[in-house]
Amino acid sequence: MLPAAASLGRLAARSNCSIYLTLHSVMNILIVNPPHTAIGSRIPREQLPPLGLLCVGGPLLDAGHDVTLLDAELGPLSHTEIVRRVVMHCPQVLLIGHSGSTSAHPTVVELTRRFRAELPNLTIIYGGVFPTYHFRDILAHEPQLDVIVRGEGEATVSKLIAAIECGDDLASVEGIAFRRDGQIVETPPARMIEDLNAYRVGWELIDPKRYSYYGGKRAVVMQFSRGCPHLCNYCGQRGFWARWRHRDPQKFAKEIAWLHRTHGVELINLADENPTVNKAIWRELCEAIIAENINVTIIGSTRADDIVRDADILHLYRKAGIERFLLGMENTDEATLKKIRKGSATTTDREAIRLMRQHGILSLATWVTDFEEITDRDFVHSLRQLLWYDSDQIMSLYVTPHRWTGYYRIAASRRVIQLDQRKWDYKHQVLETMHMPPWRIFLWVKFIELVMQARPKALWRSFLQPDRAARHGMRWFTRMGRRVLFHEWWNFFFRDRRVSDGPTLEQFWGAPQDHQEIPLNIFRQRKPAKSAEQIVAADSPPFDYNQI
């Protein structure tokens, strides 16, 4: 429990660590990026810096606090080594979170329990998409976690740390949840960040030389925009980031140039859900990057309809450094696309791929296999459609429903076959299908991947095409695919454990939360804070996933 008025006293009670508080009036803050068990984190043998944590760290540094980042993804560090380093650092406040927050949650739970055992007076703050929505379940079952930050963290964490430092009532901080007298306090949602330029990334928290991606290129993750105007009902990100906003194109281009010239950054991985929403603004960004006259590679994701819309400026994409865009096509069936509210058509997808290839930009198409009940015939149809699309690269995924999305309500009665939350990473089948066993679906998915990546066109693009940048991207993807293939085969048949009589999706995660899809306050009208009498203790979840 973290009594709001006693927060400061609890911190100061640790005589060996209180020098920061009593002499310098700054907080000794440690930010921990936990190691992730997901295939995408472990297989590439390259790591990208944790942008979300750096975004939180920048404002804390500007507020004068002593901030350190422990990136346990590098290595990765063992849990014992992470605990040892945390204890040696002896922070007053520890922030923890991960971009893959659903599948990373069990790791966060294990680590924070060990942190609490070693440092009983440590204040532990947890943030991310998963805890934003599951905060009641988490606070009810994980007493070692003191505060959960809900929604965007830059402004909220800064206000939270200031409240802890001054001993203020934490209920005055919007966008958090915590316990008081055995009950869970949920403060009103924090206002959405209107001006993304108001908060800087704490780049000084990392050594860029330690991070690489895309075949050894020194790399960082950046975010030009947040949010997405489209209504895909399976997306776990749209509601969290709320409406689309963007940074100043000129300032963003100058930051890219600074990273390149000062730190030798060669690759920018855009973390935007959809950076190309506004054609005029995106064109301004491309032109600003071109004007900086730097040689950088930019990869990211966008929508096929934006590519088709921008047919007349795709040459600017390539000149600005765009070498690959992920296109979230999700499915090859028009009826399924309509059901999940994708808002796209297969003909548009194919035209986008053709246009990108015409301008030397690789296309990485994502394909999600089990939105609905599937049969062998469905897989044959999917293979034909994917061959017709003719994308350069293919990434197959399994539907992974989140409680705060509209799709969750549609799938709520389906049974869960994967009870290990660490496997909820889009690369493992987690929901039962009535007509096909998991092994058959797995073989179909791997067969389609092999056909797509080993067909003559793909091989020619990997080894013989004249575009050097495209050859590099294709060869790198082929190497990654080979390692992923062996890893997935081994784990599916010898390590992964599935159940045949699991709970329904709603029993596993709880009632749908799509009515809470946007937790951020995007309106000017403010809601009054809850009084102490209105605070309600959290109910126990119907299925205790922490016992997995």
XYZ file of C-alpha atoms in Angstrom:
548
model
C 0.000 0.000 0.000
C 1.179 3.573 -0.738
C -0.657 6.073 1.503
C -0.611 9.289 -0.493
C 0.411 11.542 2.409
C 3.119 9.127 3.557
C 4.913 8.704 0.221
C 7.729 11.110 1.033
C 8.241 9.791 4.550
C 8.511 6.245 3.276
C 11.227 7.268 0.846
C 13.169 9.276 3.417
C 13.092 6.371 5.885
C 15.845 4.625 3.947
C 18.870 6.326 5.530
C 21.347 4.824 3.061
C 19.523 6.221 0.010
C 17.911 9.454 1.229
C 20.841 11.765 0.503
C 19.303 12.744 -2.843
C 16.095 13.807 -1.165
C 17.448 15.517 1.969
C 20.447 17.361 0.486
C 19.695 17.995 -3.182
C 15.879 17.977 -3.387
C 16.031 15.671 -6.385
C 14.856 12.104 -6.750
C 17.114 9.164 -7.508
C 15.068 7.465 -10.236
C 15.867 4.216 -12.007
C 14.004 3.280 -15.177
C 14.022 -0.441 -15.980
C 13.323 -1.931 -19.399
C 12.744 -5.644 -18.624
C 13.964 -8.375 -20.998
C 11.212 -9.617 -23.266
C 10.680 -13.286 -24.067
C 8.896 -12.613 -27.384
C 10.396 -13.879 -30.644
C 10.790 -10.355 -31.998
C 12.988 -9.368 -29.064
C 15.236 -12.400 -28.892
C 15.699 -13.635 -32.459
C 17.143 -10.605 -34.312
C 20.318 -10.481 -32.118
C 20.017 -6.740 -32.448
C 18.250 -4.352 -30.097
C 16.468 -1.031 -30.390
C 16.336 1.457 -27.501
C 13.075 1.655 -25.472
C 11.531 4.836 -26.865
C 8.599 4.922 -24.446
C 10.883 4.922 -21.408
C 13.162 7.530 -22.971
C 10.117 9.732 -23.569
C 9.315 9.555 -19.851
C 12.962 10.053 -18.891
C 13.429 13.296 -20.830
C 10.944 15.392 -18.779
C 12.279 13.915 -15.534
C 15.815 14.938 -16.481
C 14.573 18.420 -17.343
C 12.939 18.603 -13.908
C 16.393 18.133 -12.364
C 16.087 14.545 -11.169
C 18.899 11.983 -11.178
C 17.646 9.511 -13.795
C 19.296 6.283 -14.966
C 18.093 3.703 -17.472
C 18.760 0.006 -16.965
C 18.033 -1.613 -20.324
C 17.916 -5.315 -19.518
C 17.078 -6.131 -23.143
C 20.755 -5.656 -23.901
C 22.311 -9.060 -23.349
C 19.659 -9.863 -22.273
C 20.395 -9.623 -18.564
C 19.287 -12.476 -16.325
C 16.686 -11.713 -13.692
C 19.259 -12.242 -10.956
C 21.627 -9.756 -12.585
C 18.842 -7.210 -12.989
C 17.954 -7.477 -9.292
C 21.616 -7.161 -8.352
C 22.019 -3.972 -10.363
C 18.819 -2.468 -8.999
C 19.912 -3.160 -5.425
C 23.360 -1.672 -6.110
C 21.794 1.458 -7.604
C 19.443 1.765 -4.624
C 16.895 4.087 -6.237
C 14.175 5.956 -4.417
C 11.723 5.447 -7.249
C 11.731 2.712 -9.892
C 9.787 3.048 -13.136
C 9.150 -0.067 -15.200
C 7.299 -0.804 -18.422
C 7.709 -2.422 -21.827
C 6.379 -1.696 -25.308
C 5.136 -5.310 -25.559
C 3.249 -4.816 -22.340
C 0.776 -7.722 -22.495
C 3.350 -10.466 -23.041
C 5.945 -8.674 -20.876
C 3.649 -8.403 -17.849
C 4.626 -11.750 -16.220
C 8.285 -10.688 -16.363
C 7.426 -7.338 -14.771
C 5.555 -9.150 -11.999
C 8.443 -11.514 -11.233
C 11.065 -8.769 -11.236
C 9.101 -6.301 -9.131
C 8.367 -8.966 -6.514
C 12.117 -9.513 -6.201
C 12.800 -5.762 -6.138
C 10.329 -5.367 -3.274
C 11.906 -8.244 -1.319
C 15.343 -6.623 -1.549
C 14.260 -2.964 -1.204
C 11.079 -2.897 0.921
C 10.830 0.924 0.886
C 11.251 1.310 -2.853
C 8.403 3.062 -4.674
C 7.556 1.083 -7.835
C 5.634 2.746 -10.680
C 4.350 0.677 -13.604
C 3.095 1.904 -16.967
C 2.136 0.719 -20.439
C -0.891 -0.223 -22.515
C -1.721 -3.448 -20.653
C -1.563 -1.959 -17.117
C -3.540 1.072 -18.317
C -6.579 -1.163 -18.808
C -5.872 -4.013 -16.361
C -4.901 -1.769 -13.446
C -7.628 -3.110 -11.134
C -6.601 -6.732 -11.607
C -2.940 -5.841 -11.172
C -3.314 -3.705 -8.049
C -5.596 -6.352 -6.503
C -3.040 -9.142 -6.965
C 0.382 -7.472 -6.988
C 0.943 -5.578 -3.699
C 4.544 -4.803 -4.644
C 3.351 -2.359 -7.333
C 2.554 1.019 -5.809
C 1.268 3.170 -8.657
C 0.090 2.494 -12.212
C 0.319 5.222 -14.823
C -2.599 5.093 -17.245
C -2.204 6.473 -20.746
C 0.597 8.697 -22.027
C 3.328 9.015 -19.444
C 5.383 12.151 -20.056
C 3.238 14.683 -18.193
C 1.684 12.219 -15.761
C 4.965 10.770 -14.469
C 6.478 14.228 -13.996
C 3.478 15.313 -11.903
C 3.513 12.013 -10.002
C 7.187 12.321 -9.082
C 6.621 15.924 -7.975
C 3.744 14.808 -5.743
C 5.876 12.051 -4.193
C 8.750 14.477 -3.670
C 6.553 17.038 -1.924
C 4.429 14.564 0.013
C 1.233 15.634 -1.754
C -1.912 13.537 -1.998
C -1.488 11.270 -5.028
C -5.214 11.566 -5.733
C -4.433 15.032 -7.104
C -2.432 13.481 -9.973
C -4.581 12.701 -12.994
C -4.033 9.525 -15.012
C -2.902 7.130 -12.265
C -4.247 4.353 -10.034
C -2.995 3.294 -6.599
C -4.140 1.733 -3.326
C -5.272 3.579 -0.233
C -6.450 1.763 2.879
C -6.891 -1.454 0.928
C -8.997 0.174 -1.759
C -8.084 1.112 -5.313
C -8.090 4.785 -6.228
C -8.542 5.651 -9.896
C -7.919 9.322 -10.594
C -9.571 11.044 -13.586
C -7.935 10.442 -16.978
C -5.022 12.700 -17.837
C -5.514 15.218 -20.608
C -4.194 14.028 -23.935
C -0.874 15.639 -24.883
C -1.798 18.192 -27.527
C 1.715 19.448 -28.287
C 4.105 16.543 -28.845
C 6.969 19.031 -29.169
C 6.557 20.026 -25.508
C 8.317 16.895 -24.236
C 11.733 15.785 -25.406
C 13.217 12.299 -25.642
C 15.934 11.581 -23.061
C 18.568 10.438 -25.569
C 21.355 10.952 -23.012
C 20.034 7.927 -21.096
C 21.420 5.555 -23.757
C 24.646 4.902 -25.608
C 23.551 4.737 -29.269
C 26.596 2.611 -30.112
C 24.959 -0.309 -28.284
C 21.864 -0.377 -30.487
C 21.525 -1.688 -34.010
C 18.906 -3.075 -36.351
C 18.276 -4.035 -39.957
C 21.581 -5.771 -40.418
C 24.002 -3.917 -38.155
C 22.892 -0.326 -38.780
C 23.180 1.897 -35.711
C 19.532 2.495 -34.926
C 17.004 4.269 -32.732
C 13.220 4.341 -32.497
C 11.422 7.647 -33.057
C 7.805 8.745 -33.172
C 6.606 11.513 -35.471
C 2.919 11.090 -34.685
C 0.566 9.398 -32.262
C -2.870 7.993 -32.821
C -4.819 6.822 -35.828
C -8.137 8.027 -37.311
C -9.167 4.574 -38.539
C -11.551 2.283 -36.647
C -10.005 -1.217 -36.884
C -11.737 -3.044 -34.037
C -8.850 -5.425 -33.238
C -6.150 -2.750 -32.822
C -4.706 -2.571 -29.316
C -3.042 0.815 -29.902
C -5.673 3.100 -31.424
C -7.631 3.758 -28.252
C -4.551 4.202 -26.084
C -3.106 7.008 -28.206
C -6.513 8.544 -29.013
C -6.739 10.942 -31.926
C -3.945 11.575 -34.435
C -1.360 14.241 -33.550
C 2.066 14.989 -34.982
C 5.314 16.702 -34.153
C 6.603 19.724 -36.024
C 8.061 18.314 -39.288
C 10.986 20.745 -39.366
C 11.983 20.071 -35.767
C 11.598 16.331 -36.216
C 13.839 16.362 -39.289
C 16.466 18.360 -37.402
C 16.384 15.815 -34.553
C 16.976 13.007 -37.051
C 19.885 14.964 -38.538
C 21.332 15.613 -35.063
C 21.195 11.923 -34.167
C 22.897 11.068 -37.456
C 25.653 13.688 -37.282
C 26.323 13.579 -33.544
C 25.772 9.911 -32.712
C 26.225 8.183 -36.059
C 22.644 6.894 -36.201
C 22.041 5.230 -39.553
C 18.503 3.882 -39.180
C 15.286 5.372 -37.843
C 12.521 2.918 -36.938
C 9.300 4.923 -36.854
C 7.021 3.750 -34.041
C 3.991 5.590 -35.431
C 0.771 3.663 -35.900
C 0.148 5.666 -39.078
C 2.589 8.520 -39.814
C 1.150 9.358 -43.246
C -2.385 10.300 -42.171
C -2.078 13.880 -43.441
C -0.550 14.072 -46.916
C 0.535 17.712 -46.675
C 2.224 17.250 -43.295
C 3.919 14.014 -44.377
C 5.187 15.702 -47.535
C 6.558 18.552 -45.436
C 8.428 16.032 -43.278
C 9.899 14.234 -46.289
C 11.055 17.523 -47.783
C 12.532 18.637 -44.445
C 14.541 15.413 -44.150
C 15.726 15.757 -47.754
C 16.835 19.335 -47.031
C 19.053 18.088 -44.182
C 21.097 16.182 -46.795
C 21.783 13.144 -44.618
C 22.102 9.479 -45.501
C 19.688 7.645 -43.208
C 17.445 4.619 -43.644
C 13.858 4.951 -42.401
C 11.518 2.015 -41.850
C 8.050 2.022 -40.355
C 4.441 1.129 -41.012
C 1.521 2.765 -42.787
C -1.712 1.963 -44.614
C -2.046 0.838 -48.207
C -4.654 3.493 -48.993
C -2.198 6.219 -47.930
C 0.385 4.827 -50.333
C -2.106 4.851 -53.201
C -3.190 8.372 -52.270
C 0.449 9.520 -52.337
C 1.339 8.018 -55.711
C 2.514 11.428 -56.931
C 4.931 12.012 -54.030
C 6.329 8.508 -53.453
C 9.599 9.684 -55.009
C 9.927 11.985 -51.986
C 9.394 9.011 -49.650
C 12.377 7.256 -51.170
C 14.547 10.359 -51.395
C 13.931 11.042 -47.686
C 15.272 7.585 -46.833
C 12.152 5.402 -46.630
C 13.353 1.913 -47.546
C 10.572 -0.266 -46.139
C 7.017 0.160 -44.931
C 4.959 -2.453 -43.143
C 1.437 -2.608 -44.548
C -1.105 -4.003 -42.111
C -3.261 -5.941 -44.564
C -4.364 -8.357 -41.814
C -6.510 -10.626 -43.995
C -7.145 -11.605 -47.597
C -10.910 -12.052 -47.279
C -13.088 -9.015 -48.013
C -15.837 -10.139 -45.622
C -13.359 -10.514 -42.770
C -11.818 -7.119 -43.518
C -15.284 -5.599 -43.276
C -16.032 -7.406 -40.012
C -12.851 -6.131 -38.353
C -13.510 -2.650 -39.768
C -10.185 -2.495 -41.549
C -11.521 0.040 -44.024
C -9.417 -1.211 -46.938
C -9.796 -3.393 -50.026
C -7.601 -6.127 -51.473
C -7.240 -4.234 -54.758
C -5.904 -1.219 -52.866
C -3.428 -3.419 -51.016
C -2.079 -4.831 -54.256
C -1.805 -1.416 -55.908
C 0.098 -0.047 -52.888
C 2.654 -2.853 -53.164
C 3.086 -2.205 -56.882
C 3.618 1.520 -56.345
C 6.128 0.977 -53.542
C 8.147 -1.423 -55.681
C 8.095 1.072 -58.534
C 9.791 3.592 -56.224
C 12.290 1.216 -54.607
C 10.463 0.819 -51.284
C 10.137 -2.686 -49.836
C 6.702 -3.863 -48.734
C 6.265 -5.987 -45.602
C 2.703 -7.306 -45.511
C 1.213 -8.581 -42.252
C -1.338 -11.364 -42.460
C -3.430 -12.484 -39.464
C -4.701 -16.009 -39.823
C -7.499 -16.771 -37.351
C -9.932 -13.884 -36.960
C -12.678 -16.411 -37.589
C -13.090 -20.180 -37.899
C -10.771 -21.401 -40.654
C -10.414 -24.482 -42.844
C -7.923 -25.868 -45.353
C -9.852 -24.097 -48.100
C -9.336 -20.759 -46.359
C -5.585 -21.295 -46.280
C -5.527 -22.179 -49.972
C -7.442 -18.975 -50.694
C -5.052 -16.951 -48.512
C -2.004 -18.336 -50.294
C -3.458 -17.458 -53.690
C -4.278 -13.950 -52.545
C -0.854 -13.392 -50.997
C 0.832 -14.542 -54.205
C -1.422 -12.128 -56.085
C -0.417 -9.307 -53.721
C 3.247 -10.123 -54.480
C 4.632 -8.300 -51.436
C 8.377 -8.356 -50.936
C 8.120 -9.720 -47.413
C 5.398 -11.431 -45.385
C 4.823 -11.559 -41.632
C 2.224 -14.046 -40.435
C 0.513 -13.360 -37.126
C -2.187 -14.915 -34.960
C -5.105 -12.867 -33.696
C -4.370 -11.693 -30.152
C -7.487 -10.055 -28.682
C -7.214 -7.273 -26.116
C -9.948 -6.630 -23.592
C -10.248 -2.954 -24.492
C -10.954 -3.521 -28.212
C -14.200 -4.106 -30.067
C -12.955 -7.419 -31.461
C -12.659 -8.799 -27.918
C -16.451 -8.647 -27.553
C -16.838 -10.559 -30.827
C -14.419 -13.288 -29.695
C -15.351 -13.342 -25.986
C -16.915 -16.823 -26.130
C -13.972 -18.481 -27.924
C -11.809 -20.728 -25.780
C -8.237 -19.899 -24.842
C -5.667 -22.595 -25.634
C -2.555 -20.677 -24.535
C -2.608 -19.817 -20.818
C 0.958 -18.497 -20.664
C 0.628 -14.723 -21.004
C 4.215 -14.488 -22.235
C 3.020 -16.167 -25.447
C 0.429 -13.467 -26.183
C 2.852 -11.822 -28.614
C 1.010 -12.304 -31.949
C 3.353 -15.164 -32.893
C 1.495 -17.896 -30.963
C -2.027 -19.162 -31.505
C -3.945 -18.267 -28.356
C -7.583 -18.943 -29.349
C -9.163 -22.288 -30.181
C -10.490 -22.984 -33.675
C -13.256 -25.540 -34.003
C -12.359 -27.122 -37.353
C -8.571 -27.317 -37.234
C -6.149 -28.393 -34.493
C -3.237 -26.040 -33.670
C -0.613 -28.246 -35.327
C -2.445 -28.129 -38.636
C -2.792 -24.350 -38.527
C 0.878 -24.039 -37.627
C 1.957 -26.185 -40.592
C -0.213 -24.195 -42.962
C 1.209 -20.890 -41.718
C 4.807 -22.096 -42.043
C 4.121 -23.555 -45.478
C 2.699 -20.247 -46.720
C 5.691 -18.350 -45.328
C 8.100 -20.709 -47.075
C 6.271 -20.416 -50.383
C 6.197 -16.638 -50.190
C 9.845 -16.165 -49.223
C 11.326 -18.936 -51.387
C 9.399 -18.275 -54.603
C 11.571 -17.230 -57.570
C 10.532 -13.571 -57.417
C 11.534 -13.291 -53.763
C 14.871 -15.001 -54.372
C 15.635 -12.695 -57.309
C 14.852 -9.642 -55.188
C 17.134 -10.945 -52.448
C 20.200 -11.679 -54.553
C 20.010 -10.300 -58.098
C 17.997 -7.087 -58.202
C 20.059 -3.958 -58.958
C 18.812 -1.852 -56.016
C 21.469 -2.298 -53.333
C 19.294 -1.038 -50.451
C 16.470 -3.398 -51.404
C 18.878 -6.337 -51.649
C 20.181 -5.534 -48.170
C 16.660 -5.393 -46.739
C 15.619 -8.635 -48.413
C 18.727 -10.542 -47.293
C 18.384 -9.300 -43.721
C 14.738 -10.351 -43.623
C 15.634 -13.775 -45.031
C 18.250 -14.303 -42.302
C 15.762 -13.291 -39.613
C 13.085 -15.526 -41.116
C 15.400 -18.519 -41.117
C 16.216 -18.100 -37.425
C 12.572 -17.472 -36.531
C 11.486 -20.563 -38.467
C 13.754 -22.939 -36.531
C 12.859 -21.249 -33.251
C 9.111 -21.549 -33.892
C 9.312 -25.174 -35.009
C 11.305 -26.196 -31.953
C 9.079 -24.331 -29.513
C 5.787 -25.434 -31.043
C 6.548 -29.144 -30.893
C 8.800 -29.390 -27.826
C 8.304 -26.421 -25.490
C 4.987 -24.628 -25.887
C 2.115 -25.961 -23.822
C -1.456 -25.614 -25.018
C -4.676 -26.768 -23.357
C -7.792 -28.285 -24.881
C -10.249 -27.356 -22.143
C -9.212 -23.787 -21.370
C -11.481 -20.963 -20.203
C -13.366 -18.728 -22.563
C -11.663 -15.495 -23.496
C -13.953 -13.552 -21.185
C -13.264 -15.948 -18.313
C -9.545 -15.575 -18.916
C -9.282 -11.771 -19.097
C -12.597 -10.520 -17.743
C -15.507 -8.508 -19.143
C -15.028 -6.468 -22.335
C -13.668 -2.953 -21.881
C -14.275 -1.503 -25.329
C -16.407 1.215 -23.708
C -13.141 2.368 -22.095
C -11.107 2.162 -25.282
C -9.921 5.752 -25.011
C -8.762 6.337 -21.418
C -7.246 9.726 -22.171
C -9.312 12.854 -21.660
C -9.551 14.338 -25.151
C -12.290 16.782 -24.282
C -12.000 20.190 -22.690
C -14.663 19.465 -20.098
C -13.113 17.986 -16.977
C -14.681 15.303 -14.797
C -14.638 15.842 -11.014
C -12.253 13.669 -9.012
C -13.733 10.808 -7.060
C -14.144 11.390 -3.349
C -12.865 8.882 -0.831
C -16.425 7.602 -0.394
C -16.633 6.859 -4.128
C -13.501 4.753 -4.209
C -14.436 1.119 -4.832
C -12.202 -1.844 -4.163
C -11.332 -3.912 -7.214
C -13.104 -7.182 -7.840
C -11.024 -10.320 -8.241
C -10.551 -11.309 -11.886
C -12.535 -14.386 -12.974
C -9.344 -16.135 -14.020
C -6.112 -15.684 -12.078
C -3.568 -15.429 -14.908
C -0.740 -14.818 -12.433
C -0.939 -18.468 -11.441
C 0.146 -19.575 -14.929
